[in-house]
PDB file of C-alpha atoms in Angstrom:
ATOM      1  CA  UNK A   1     106.666  76.067 125.372  1.00 41.00           C
ATOM      2  CA  UNK A   2     105.116  78.325 122.727  1.00 51.00           C
ATOM      3  CA  UNK A   3     101.814  79.554 124.146  1.00 55.00           C
ATOM      4  CA  UNK A   4     100.570  81.409 121.076  1.00 61.00           C
ATOM      5  CA  UNK A   5     100.927  80.653 117.383  1.00 69.00           C
ATOM      6  CA  UNK A   6     102.323  77.633 115.606  1.00 85.00           C
ATOM      7  CA  UNK A   7     104.766  79.794 113.589  1.00 93.00           C
ATOM      8  CA  UNK A   8     105.830  83.406 113.036  1.00 96.00           C
ATOM      9  CA  UNK A   9     104.553  85.408 110.089  1.00 97.00           C
ATOM     10  CA  UNK A  10     105.414  89.047 109.411  1.00 98.00           C
ATOM     11  CA  UNK A  11     103.309  91.317 107.223  1.00 98.00           C
ATOM     12  CA  UNK A  12     103.766  94.972 106.372  1.00 97.00           C
ATOM     13  CA  UNK A  13     101.777  97.873 105.035  1.00 96.00           C
ATOM     14  CA  UNK A  14     103.130 100.630 102.819  1.00 97.00           C
ATOM     15  CA  UNK A  15     104.499 102.951 105.517  1.00 97.00           C
ATOM     16  CA  UNK A  16     107.955 101.403 105.940  1.00 96.00           C
ATOM     17  CA  UNK A  17     108.416  98.237 103.852  1.00 95.00           C
ATOM     18  CA  UNK A  18     112.227  98.506 103.917  1.00 96.00           C
ATOM     19  CA  UNK A  19     112.305  98.233 107.706  1.00 97.00           C
ATOM     20  CA  UNK A  20     109.929  95.257 107.587  1.00 97.00           C
ATOM     21  CA  UNK A  21     112.199  93.505 105.089  1.00 97.00           C
ATOM     22  CA  UNK A  22     115.257  94.262 107.243  1.00 98.00           C
ATOM     23  CA  UNK A  23     113.508  92.760 110.267  1.00 98.00           C
ATOM     24  CA  UNK A  24     112.783  89.621 108.243  1.00 97.00           C
ATOM     25  CA  UNK A  25     116.457  89.378 107.242  1.00 97.00           C
ATOM     26  CA  UNK A  26     117.490  89.611 110.892  1.00 96.00           C
ATOM     27  CA  UNK A  27     115.059  86.818 111.757  1.00 96.00           C
ATOM     28  CA  UNK A  28     115.966  84.664 108.754  1.00 96.00           C
ATOM     29  CA  UNK A  29     112.465  84.674 107.317  1.00 96.00           C
ATOM     30  CA  UNK A  30     110.549  86.328 104.479  1.00 96.00           C
ATOM     31  CA  UNK A  31     107.791  88.914 104.435  1.00 97.00           C
ATOM     32  CA  UNK A  32     104.275  87.492 104.293  1.00 97.00           C
ATOM     33  CA  UNK A  33     102.493  87.563 100.943  1.00 97.00           C
ATOM     34  CA  UNK A  34      99.932  90.349 100.949  1.00 97.00           C
ATOM     35  CA  UNK A  35      98.755  93.253  98.840  1.00 96.00           C
ATOM     36  CA  UNK A  36      97.817  96.586 100.371  1.00 96.00           C
ATOM     37  CA  UNK A  37      96.365  98.913  97.769  1.00 95.00           C
ATOM     38  CA  UNK A  38      93.891 101.727  97.204  1.00 95.00           C
ATOM     39  CA  UNK A  39      90.546 101.783  95.424  1.00 96.00           C
ATOM     40  CA  UNK A  40      89.900 104.542  92.902  1.00 95.00           C
ATOM     41  CA  UNK A  41      87.987 106.578  95.492  1.00 95.00           C
ATOM     42  CA  UNK A  42      90.854 106.462  98.004  1.00 94.00           C
ATOM     43  CA  UNK A  43      89.602 103.594 100.196  1.00 96.00           C
ATOM     44  CA  UNK A  44      92.260 101.126 101.344  1.00 96.00           C
ATOM     45  CA  UNK A  45      92.135  97.493 100.242  1.00 95.00           C
ATOM     46  CA  UNK A  46      93.971  94.519 101.748  1.00 96.00           C
ATOM     47  CA  UNK A  47      94.424  90.984 100.431  1.00 96.00           C
ATOM     48  CA  UNK A  48      96.308  88.281 102.371  1.00 97.00           C
ATOM     49  CA  UNK A  49      97.667  85.631  99.990  1.00 97.00           C
ATOM     50  CA  UNK A  50      98.768  82.926 102.443  1.00 97.00           C
ATOM     51  CA  UNK A  51      97.225  81.048 105.321  1.00 96.00           C
ATOM     52  CA  UNK A  52      97.634  82.540 108.787  1.00 97.00           C
ATOM     53  CA  UNK A  53      95.374  80.141 110.690  1.00 96.00           C
ATOM     54  CA  UNK A  54      96.871  79.603 114.134  1.00 95.00           C
ATOM     55  CA  UNK A  55      99.989  81.655 113.334  1.00 96.00           C
ATOM     56  CA  UNK A  56     101.678  84.272 115.512  1.00 97.00           C
ATOM     57  CA  UNK A  57     101.337  87.253 113.186  1.00 98.00           C
ATOM     58  CA  UNK A  58     103.207  90.578 113.390  1.00 98.00           C
ATOM     59  CA  UNK A  59     102.029  93.576 111.361  1.00 98.00           C
ATOM     60  CA  UNK A  60     104.806  96.138 110.833  1.00 98.00           C
ATOM     61  CA  UNK A  61     103.346  99.574 110.154  1.00 98.00           C
ATOM     62  CA  UNK A  62     104.421 103.032 111.334  1.00 97.00           C
ATOM     63  CA  UNK A  63     101.600 105.561 111.496  1.00 97.00           C
ATOM     64  CA  UNK A  64     103.692 108.289 109.884  1.00 96.00           C
ATOM     65  CA  UNK A  65     102.779 110.522 106.937  1.00 94.00           C
ATOM     66  CA  UNK A  66     100.317 110.017 105.314  1.00 95.00           C
ATOM     67  CA  UNK A  67      99.145 109.294 108.853  1.00 96.00           C
ATOM     68  CA  UNK A  68      95.486 108.501 108.257  1.00 96.00           C
ATOM     69  CA  UNK A  69      96.184 106.261 105.254  1.00 97.00           C
ATOM     70  CA  UNK A  70      98.813 104.280 107.151  1.00 97.00           C
ATOM     71  CA  UNK A  71      96.596 103.985 110.213  1.00 98.00           C
ATOM     72  CA  UNK A  72      93.703 102.645 108.134  1.00 97.00           C
ATOM     73  CA  UNK A  73      96.019 100.172 106.374  1.00 98.00           C
ATOM     74  CA  UNK A  74      97.067  98.781 109.731  1.00 98.00           C
ATOM     75  CA  UNK A  75      93.514  98.544 111.067  1.00 98.00           C
ATOM     76  CA  UNK A  76      92.238  96.797 107.927  1.00 98.00           C
ATOM     77  CA  UNK A  77      95.198  94.366 107.904  1.00 98.00           C
ATOM     78  CA  UNK A  78      94.549  93.469 111.550  1.00 98.00           C
ATOM     79  CA  UNK A  79      90.864  92.923 110.803  1.00 98.00           C
ATOM     80  CA  UNK A  80      91.689  90.717 107.799  1.00 98.00           C
ATOM     81  CA  UNK A  81      94.125  88.630 109.859  1.00 98.00           C
ATOM     82  CA  UNK A  82      91.668  88.259 112.725  1.00 97.00           C
ATOM     83  CA  UNK A  83      88.932  87.067 110.349  1.00 97.00           C
ATOM     84  CA  UNK A  84      91.447  84.606 108.856  1.00 97.00           C
ATOM     85  CA  UNK A  85      91.851  82.966 112.304  1.00 96.00           C
ATOM     86  CA  UNK A  86      95.362  84.155 113.137  1.00 97.00           C
ATOM     87  CA  UNK A  87      96.476  82.719 116.466  1.00 95.00           C
ATOM     88  CA  UNK A  88      97.729  86.036 117.847  1.00 96.00           C
ATOM     89  CA  UNK A  89      98.209  89.441 116.216  1.00 97.00           C
ATOM     90  CA  UNK A  90     100.851  91.928 117.318  1.00 98.00           C
ATOM     91  CA  UNK A  91     100.757  95.447 115.915  1.00 98.00           C
ATOM     92  CA  UNK A  92     104.403  96.455 115.439  1.00 98.00           C
ATOM     93  CA  UNK A  93     104.304 100.259 115.325  1.00 98.00           C
ATOM     94  CA  UNK A  94     107.859 101.642 115.218  1.00 98.00           C
ATOM     95  CA  UNK A  95     106.437 105.191 115.209  1.00 98.00           C
ATOM     96  CA  UNK A  96     103.080 105.740 116.928  1.00 97.00           C
ATOM     97  CA  UNK A  97     101.254 108.697 115.362  1.00 95.00           C
ATOM     98  CA  UNK A  98      98.762 110.949 117.179  1.00 96.00           C
ATOM     99  CA  UNK A  99     100.883 110.475 120.318  1.00 94.00           C
ATOM    100  CA  UNK A 100     101.252 114.218 120.903  1.00 91.00           C
ATOM    101  CA  UNK A 101      97.543 114.518 121.705  1.00 90.00           C
ATOM    102  CA  UNK A 102      97.762 112.484 124.909  1.00 93.00           C
ATOM    103  CA  UNK A 103      95.880 114.755 127.334  1.00 92.00           C
ATOM    104  CA  UNK A 104      93.478 117.691 127.500  1.00 91.00           C
ATOM    105  CA  UNK A 105      95.378 120.961 127.698  1.00 88.00           C
ATOM    106  CA  UNK A 106      92.309 123.165 127.272  1.00 90.00           C
ATOM    107  CA  UNK A 107      88.510 122.688 127.280  1.00 93.00           C
ATOM    108  CA  UNK A 108      87.012 120.507 124.534  1.00 94.00           C
ATOM    109  CA  UNK A 109      90.350 119.045 123.463  1.00 94.00           C
ATOM    110  CA  UNK A 110      90.363 115.456 122.125  1.00 95.00           C
ATOM    111  CA  UNK A 111      92.675 112.765 123.463  1.00 96.00           C
ATOM    112  CA  UNK A 112      93.520 111.326 120.076  1.00 96.00           C
ATOM    113  CA  UNK A 113      96.156 108.907 121.368  1.00 97.00           C
ATOM    114  CA  UNK A 114      93.472 107.124 123.416  1.00 97.00           C
ATOM    115  CA  UNK A 115      91.124 107.032 120.422  1.00 97.00           C
ATOM    116  CA  UNK A 116      93.813 105.414 118.232  1.00 98.00           C
ATOM    117  CA  UNK A 117      94.578 102.915 121.014  1.00 98.00           C
ATOM    118  CA  UNK A 118      90.895 101.977 121.109  1.00 98.00           C
ATOM    119  CA  UNK A 119      90.799 101.551 117.326  1.00 98.00           C
ATOM    120  CA  UNK A 120      93.815  99.236 117.299  1.00 98.00           C
ATOM    121  CA  UNK A 121      92.395  97.132 120.121  1.00 98.00           C
ATOM    122  CA  UNK A 122      88.924  97.004 118.602  1.00 97.00           C
ATOM    123  CA  UNK A 123      90.329  95.988 115.202  1.00 98.00           C
ATOM    124  CA  UNK A 124      91.633  92.801 116.823  1.00 97.00           C
ATOM    125  CA  UNK A 125      95.255  93.338 117.907  1.00 98.00           C
ATOM    126  CA  UNK A 126      96.299  91.193 120.878  1.00 97.00           C
ATOM    127  CA  UNK A 127      99.368  93.254 121.781  1.00 97.00           C
ATOM    128  CA  UNK A 128     101.431  96.233 120.598  1.00 98.00           C
ATOM    129  CA  UNK A 129     105.174  96.563 120.055  1.00 98.00           C
ATOM    130  CA  UNK A 130     106.367 100.145 119.597  1.00 97.00           C
ATOM    131  CA  UNK A 131     109.359 102.401 120.257  1.00 97.00           C
ATOM    132  CA  UNK A 132     109.843 105.615 122.245  1.00 95.00           C
ATOM    133  CA  UNK A 133     106.257 106.719 122.715  1.00 94.00           C
ATOM    134  CA  UNK A 134     105.983 110.496 122.975  1.00 91.00           C
ATOM    135  CA  UNK A 135     104.466 110.021 126.441  1.00 89.00           C
ATOM    136  CA  UNK A 136     104.865 106.870 128.533  1.00 89.00           C
ATOM    137  CA  UNK A 137     101.296 107.060 129.848  1.00 92.00           C
ATOM    138  CA  UNK A 138     100.032 106.114 126.374  1.00 95.00           C
ATOM    139  CA  UNK A 139     100.840 102.510 127.308  1.00 95.00           C
ATOM    140  CA  UNK A 140      97.956 102.774 129.778  1.00 95.00           C
ATOM    141  CA  UNK A 141      95.543 103.818 127.032  1.00 97.00           C
ATOM    142  CA  UNK A 142      95.589 100.234 125.729  1.00 97.00           C
ATOM    143  CA  UNK A 143      93.667  97.354 127.297  1.00 95.00           C
ATOM    144  CA  UNK A 144      96.177  94.932 125.777  1.00 97.00           C
ATOM    145  CA  UNK A 145      99.906  94.429 126.534  1.00 96.00           C
ATOM    146  CA  UNK A 146     102.249  97.116 125.178  1.00 97.00           C
ATOM    147  CA  UNK A 147     106.026  96.760 124.841  1.00 96.00           C
ATOM    148  CA  UNK A 148     107.619 100.187 124.423  1.00 95.00           C
ATOM    149  CA  UNK A 149     111.196  99.709 123.211  1.00 96.00           C
ATOM    150  CA  UNK A 150     113.804 102.411 123.746  1.00 94.00           C
ATOM    151  CA  UNK A 151     116.063 103.608 120.981  1.00 93.00           C
ATOM    152  CA  UNK A 152     118.674 105.019 123.359  1.00 93.00           C
ATOM    153  CA  UNK A 153     120.879 101.869 123.367  1.00 94.00           C
ATOM    154  CA  UNK A 154     121.464 102.347 119.627  1.00 96.00           C
ATOM    155  CA  UNK A 155     122.500 105.965 120.163  1.00 96.00           C
ATOM    156  CA  UNK A 156     124.638 105.049 123.189  1.00 95.00           C
ATOM    157  CA  UNK A 157     126.599 102.560 121.100  1.00 95.00           C
ATOM    158  CA  UNK A 158     127.102 105.151 118.343  1.00 96.00           C
ATOM    159  CA  UNK A 159     128.252 108.001 120.611  1.00 96.00           C
ATOM    160  CA  UNK A 160     130.466 105.758 122.723  1.00 94.00           C
ATOM    161  CA  UNK A 161     132.459 105.037 119.566  1.00 94.00           C
ATOM    162  CA  UNK A 162     132.287 108.590 118.226  1.00 93.00           C
ATOM    163  CA  UNK A 163     133.627 110.262 121.384  1.00 93.00           C
ATOM    164  CA  UNK A 164     136.027 107.535 122.461  1.00 90.00           C
ATOM    165  CA  UNK A 165     138.992 109.908 122.272  1.00 86.00           C
ATOM    166  CA  UNK A 166     137.318 113.007 123.701  1.00 90.00           C
ATOM    167  CA  UNK A 167     134.751 111.684 126.169  1.00 90.00           C
ATOM    168  CA  UNK A 168     135.544 114.350 128.764  1.00 92.00           C
ATOM    169  CA  UNK A 169     134.568 117.093 126.266  1.00 94.00           C
ATOM    170  CA  UNK A 170     131.137 115.608 125.500  1.00 96.00           C
ATOM    171  CA  UNK A 171     127.894 116.626 127.173  1.00 96.00           C
ATOM    172  CA  UNK A 172     124.215 115.683 126.815  1.00 97.00           C
ATOM    173  CA  UNK A 173     121.660 118.487 126.507  1.00 96.00           C
ATOM    174  CA  UNK A 174     117.893 118.278 126.855  1.00 93.00           C
ATOM    175  CA  UNK A 175     116.188 120.519 124.261  1.00 88.00           C
ATOM    176  CA  UNK A 176     113.455 121.468 126.753  1.00 84.00           C
ATOM    177  CA  UNK A 177     112.418 120.943 130.357  1.00 82.00           C
ATOM    178  CA  UNK A 178     109.874 118.274 129.402  1.00 80.00           C
ATOM    179  CA  UNK A 179     112.617 115.991 128.052  1.00 86.00           C
ATOM    180  CA  UNK A 180     114.878 116.189 131.107  1.00 91.00           C
ATOM    181  CA  UNK A 181     114.065 112.714 132.438  1.00 90.00           C
ATOM    182  CA  UNK A 182     114.855 111.109 129.059  1.00 90.00           C
ATOM    183  CA  UNK A 183     118.058 113.127 128.679  1.00 93.00           C
ATOM    184  CA  UNK A 184     119.199 112.393 132.242  1.00 95.00           C
ATOM    185  CA  UNK A 185     118.871 108.638 131.727  1.00 93.00           C
ATOM    186  CA  UNK A 186     120.738 108.961 128.418  1.00 95.00           C
ATOM    187  CA  UNK A 187     123.536 110.984 130.045  1.00 96.00           C
ATOM    188  CA  UNK A 188     123.901 108.381 132.793  1.00 95.00           C
ATOM    189  CA  UNK A 189     124.337 105.612 130.227  1.00 94.00           C
ATOM    190  CA  UNK A 190     127.047 107.631 128.474  1.00 95.00           C
ATOM    191  CA  UNK A 191     128.573 108.789 131.793  1.00 95.00           C
ATOM    192  CA  UNK A 192     128.322 112.422 130.681  1.00 96.00           C
ATOM    193  CA  UNK A 193     127.101 115.634 132.400  1.00 96.00           C
ATOM    194  CA  UNK A 194     123.703 117.137 131.560  1.00 96.00           C
ATOM    195  CA  UNK A 195     122.533 120.611 130.572  1.00 95.00           C
ATOM    196  CA  UNK A 196     119.064 121.931 129.700  1.00 94.00           C
ATOM    197  CA  UNK A 197     117.758 124.387 127.119  1.00 91.00           C
ATOM    198  CA  UNK A 198     114.933 126.358 128.716  1.00 85.00           C
ATOM    199  CA  UNK A 199     112.512 127.511 126.044  1.00 72.00           C
ATOM    200  CA  UNK A 200     109.077 129.076 125.975  1.00 65.00           C
ATOM    201  CA  UNK A 201     106.735 127.866 123.255  1.00 56.00           C
ATOM    202  CA  UNK A 202     104.546 130.633 121.870  1.00 56.00           C
ATOM    203  CA  UNK A 203     102.379 128.488 119.578  1.00 58.00           C
ATOM    204  CA  UNK A 204     102.376 125.072 117.892  1.00 57.00           C
ATOM    205  CA  UNK A 205     105.494 124.249 115.867  1.00 56.00           C
ATOM    206  CA  UNK A 206     107.351 127.349 117.054  1.00 54.00           C
ATOM    207  CA  UNK A 207     109.542 128.071 120.070  1.00 53.00           C
ATOM    208  CA  UNK A 208     111.715 130.774 121.568  1.00 63.00           C
ATOM    209  CA  UNK A 209     114.913 129.809 123.359  1.00 56.00           C
ATOM    210  CA  UNK A 210     115.195 131.682 126.637  1.00 67.00           C
ATOM    211  CA  UNK A 211     118.140 130.303 128.622  1.00 84.00           C
ATOM    212  CA  UNK A 212     120.702 127.505 128.945  1.00 91.00           C
ATOM    213  CA  UNK A 213     120.922 125.744 132.303  1.00 91.00           C
ATOM    214  CA  UNK A 214     124.453 124.377 132.625  1.00 92.00           C
ATOM    215  CA  UNK A 215     127.903 125.190 131.275  1.00 94.00           C
ATOM    216  CA  UNK A 216     128.359 124.020 127.681  1.00 95.00           C
ATOM    217  CA  UNK A 217     131.309 126.255 126.781  1.00 95.00           C
ATOM    218  CA  UNK A 218     133.851 124.394 124.601  1.00 95.00           C
ATOM    219  CA  UNK A 219     131.800 121.191 124.901  1.00 95.00           C
ATOM    220  CA  UNK A 220     130.842 118.722 122.171  1.00 96.00           C
ATOM    221  CA  UNK A 221     127.102 118.736 122.746  1.00 97.00           C
ATOM    222  CA  UNK A 222     124.631 115.908 122.117  1.00 97.00           C
ATOM    223  CA  UNK A 223     121.026 117.131 121.822  1.00 96.00           C
ATOM    224  CA  UNK A 224     118.545 114.337 122.568  1.00 94.00           C
ATOM    225  CA  UNK A 225     114.845 114.308 121.691  1.00 91.00           C
ATOM    226  CA  UNK A 226     112.215 111.680 120.933  1.00 91.00           C
ATOM    227  CA  UNK A 227     111.082 113.197 117.620  1.00 94.00           C
ATOM    228  CA  UNK A 228     111.791 116.026 115.192  1.00 95.00           C
ATOM    229  CA  UNK A 229     108.813 117.433 113.295  1.00 95.00           C
ATOM    230  CA  UNK A 230     109.422 120.825 111.644  1.00 93.00           C
ATOM    231  CA  UNK A 231     112.890 121.118 113.201  1.00 93.00           C
ATOM    232  CA  UNK A 232     112.332 124.588 114.639  1.00 89.00           C
ATOM    233  CA  UNK A 233     112.916 123.707 118.283  1.00 86.00           C
ATOM    234  CA  UNK A 234     116.010 121.631 117.522  1.00 91.00           C
ATOM    235  CA  UNK A 235     117.651 124.248 115.314  1.00 92.00           C
ATOM    236  CA  UNK A 236     116.885 127.095 117.736  1.00 89.00           C
ATOM    237  CA  UNK A 237     118.394 125.082 120.564  1.00 91.00           C
ATOM    238  CA  UNK A 238     121.527 124.345 118.528  1.00 94.00           C
ATOM    239  CA  UNK A 239     121.906 128.046 117.670  1.00 92.00           C
ATOM    240  CA  UNK A 240     121.608 129.038 121.328  1.00 91.00           C
ATOM    241  CA  UNK A 241     124.110 126.400 122.433  1.00 94.00           C
ATOM    242  CA  UNK A 242     126.716 127.721 120.001  1.00 94.00           C
ATOM    243  CA  UNK A 243     126.040 131.466 120.127  1.00 91.00           C
ATOM    244  CA  UNK A 244     125.040 131.861 123.782  1.00 90.00           C
ATOM    245  CA  UNK A 245     126.603 128.823 125.430  1.00 92.00           C
ATOM    246  CA  UNK A 246     129.794 128.667 123.406  1.00 95.00           C
ATOM    247  CA  UNK A 247     129.547 124.963 122.532  1.00 95.00           C
ATOM    248  CA  UNK A 248     132.321 123.594 120.293  1.00 95.00           C
ATOM    249  CA  UNK A 249     129.943 121.425 118.235  1.00 95.00           C
ATOM    250  CA  UNK A 250     126.338 120.244 118.337  1.00 97.00           C
ATOM    251  CA  UNK A 251     125.123 116.797 117.299  1.00 97.00           C
ATOM    252  CA  UNK A 252     121.446 115.920 117.596  1.00 97.00           C
ATOM    253  CA  UNK A 253     119.705 112.561 117.842  1.00 97.00           C
ATOM    254  CA  UNK A 254     116.035 111.641 117.896  1.00 96.00           C
ATOM    255  CA  UNK A 255     114.203 108.366 117.537  1.00 96.00           C
ATOM    256  CA  UNK A 256     111.640 109.605 115.033  1.00 97.00           C
ATOM    257  CA  UNK A 257     112.405 111.903 112.112  1.00 96.00           C
ATOM    258  CA  UNK A 258     108.967 113.183 111.118  1.00 96.00           C
ATOM    259  CA  UNK A 259     110.626 115.975 109.096  1.00 96.00           C
ATOM    260  CA  UNK A 260     107.551 117.811 107.905  1.00 93.00           C
ATOM    261  CA  UNK A 261     107.464 121.173 106.152  1.00 92.00           C
ATOM    262  CA  UNK A 262     110.809 123.037 106.135  1.00 94.00           C
ATOM    263  CA  UNK A 263     112.551 120.627 108.527  1.00 95.00           C
ATOM    264  CA  UNK A 264     115.302 119.408 106.184  1.00 95.00           C
ATOM    265  CA  UNK A 265     116.103 122.918 104.970  1.00 95.00           C
ATOM    266  CA  UNK A 266     116.277 124.186 108.542  1.00 95.00           C
ATOM    267  CA  UNK A 267     118.665 121.398 109.517  1.00 96.00           C
ATOM    268  CA  UNK A 268     120.875 122.078 106.499  1.00 96.00           C
ATOM    269  CA  UNK A 269     121.093 125.771 107.413  1.00 95.00           C
ATOM    270  CA  UNK A 270     121.480 125.232 111.170  1.00 95.00           C
ATOM    271  CA  UNK A 271     124.448 125.126 113.526  1.00 95.00           C
ATOM    272  CA  UNK A 272     124.050 121.343 113.799  1.00 96.00           C
ATOM    273  CA  UNK A 273     127.019 119.251 112.662  1.00 96.00           C
ATOM    274  CA  UNK A 274     125.081 115.999 112.417  1.00 97.00           C
ATOM    275  CA  UNK A 275     121.543 114.764 113.050  1.00 97.00           C
ATOM    276  CA  UNK A 276     120.855 111.093 113.759  1.00 98.00           C
ATOM    277  CA  UNK A 277     117.485 109.405 113.386  1.00 98.00           C
ATOM    278  CA  UNK A 278     116.346 105.826 113.761  1.00 98.00           C
ATOM    279  CA  UNK A 279     114.641 104.353 110.701  1.00 97.00           C
ATOM    280  CA  UNK A 280     111.255 104.038 112.434  1.00 98.00           C
ATOM    281  CA  UNK A 281     110.104 106.501 109.758  1.00 97.00           C
ATOM    282  CA  UNK A 282     111.601 106.287 106.265  1.00 96.00           C
ATOM    283  CA  UNK A 283     113.621 109.245 105.007  1.00 94.00           C
ATOM    284  CA  UNK A 284     111.705 111.681 102.771  1.00 90.00           C
ATOM    285  CA  UNK A 285     112.072 110.617  99.147  1.00 86.00           C
ATOM    286  CA  UNK A 286     113.394 113.987  98.007  1.00 84.00           C
ATOM    287  CA  UNK A 287     115.651 114.580 101.014  1.00 87.00           C
ATOM    288  CA  UNK A 288     119.030 116.112 100.239  1.00 88.00           C
ATOM    289  CA  UNK A 289     121.155 116.582 103.330  1.00 92.00           C
ATOM    290  CA  UNK A 290     124.716 115.670 104.231  1.00 93.00           C
ATOM    291  CA  UNK A 291     123.932 116.265 107.901  1.00 96.00           C
ATOM    292  CA  UNK A 292     121.189 113.665 108.354  1.00 97.00           C
ATOM    293  CA  UNK A 293     122.017 110.016 109.028  1.00 97.00           C
ATOM    294  CA  UNK A 294     119.803 107.019 109.857  1.00 97.00           C
ATOM    295  CA  UNK A 295     120.556 104.120 112.203  1.00 97.00           C
ATOM    296  CA  UNK A 296     118.695 100.821 111.889  1.00 97.00           C
ATOM    297  CA  UNK A 297     116.272  99.446 114.488  1.00 98.00           C
ATOM    298  CA  UNK A 298     115.818  96.144 112.617  1.00 98.00           C
ATOM    299  CA  UNK A 299     118.005  94.143 115.008  1.00 97.00           C
ATOM    300  CA  UNK A 300     116.160  95.417 118.066  1.00 96.00           C
ATOM    301  CA  UNK A 301     112.699  94.776 116.639  1.00 97.00           C
ATOM    302  CA  UNK A 302     113.750  91.381 115.278  1.00 97.00           C
ATOM    303  CA  UNK A 303     115.046  90.385 118.709  1.00 96.00           C
ATOM    304  CA  UNK A 304     111.851  91.640 120.369  1.00 97.00           C
ATOM    305  CA  UNK A 305     109.598  89.744 117.937  1.00 97.00           C
ATOM    306  CA  UNK A 306     111.508  86.494 118.521  1.00 95.00           C
ATOM    307  CA  UNK A 307     111.246  86.961 122.289  1.00 95.00           C
ATOM    308  CA  UNK A 308     107.522  87.684 122.120  1.00 95.00           C
ATOM    309  CA  UNK A 309     106.977  84.559 120.014  1.00 94.00           C
ATOM    310  CA  UNK A 310     109.033  82.421 122.394  1.00 92.00           C
ATOM    311  CA  UNK A 311     107.240  83.934 125.409  1.00 91.00           C
ATOM    312  CA  UNK A 312     110.432  85.099 127.109  1.00 91.00           C
ATOM    313  CA  UNK A 313     111.295  88.437 128.679  1.00 91.00           C
ATOM    314  CA  UNK A 314     112.312  91.374 126.516  1.00 90.00           C
ATOM    315  CA  UNK A 315     113.426  93.500 129.473  1.00 85.00           C
ATOM    316  CA  UNK A 316     117.092  93.156 128.429  1.00 81.00           C
ATOM    317  CA  UNK A 317     116.250  95.428 125.483  1.00 79.00           C
ATOM    318  CA  UNK A 318     115.367  98.245 127.895  1.00 73.00           C
ATOM    319  CA  UNK A 319     118.804  98.735 129.474  1.00 64.00           C
TER     320      UNK A 319
END
């Protein structure tokens, strides 16, 4: 029995329309008719051109750069859908921005992730569907249900095929101590050993590699992280693994390719052989790199949306 919504309708803002269209293709439907524009003074405008009364509506919008514009687009779309009597509204946020500010690290710090959670809830969302939150506790910042999908199954499938003939040479490496739990679970799925890059961060968006915990000599290394912003930490880790650890090759993977500032240039000039991202954030328009590759999350999100609509478990997507 369908408890919410007489039908499924998917709408999208301007952050990642290609992913939204790919999700619709997976589900055998079309993107909802809407226009999300900007007034001359920079304010966002939203017009919904089809009825949503009683429908189970999903708004696909990553809060990536330009972060504040994309966040406001999502909030205004949710408000418009709520006022149009949508049966249930799910905010589908493949990449959740402001997630790095999830706790107070010094006096008078904001907790921006909680503020954004409050805004989404207050705008009228009934639930949230996202992927690889920077910190799992952010799920608790919401007073509505949150489904936090994991991108690791997509990477597991890719690396299982890539290293099929040299599995015993492959090894998973955590780029820092804070990512050990994520990397350990990933290594277990691939049945590979684990090493850790111990680094000391001096200031924001910079890091200094200090030591490598584990033997990576002559190994084909897989660096796993949840996101890559300026690329400094990732490239420093790759350099240390090759020059200090003696790794044979270094491949990196991360769910979210923020790629701000000099990130692409750093990756191109780094010791990395290949960098994999999920398409939760679209590739920069002017990106030129033979090292960077994107894998699609459309199938996973399409499956999750269908399961949410049909009111059945999505736990199988968390393996």
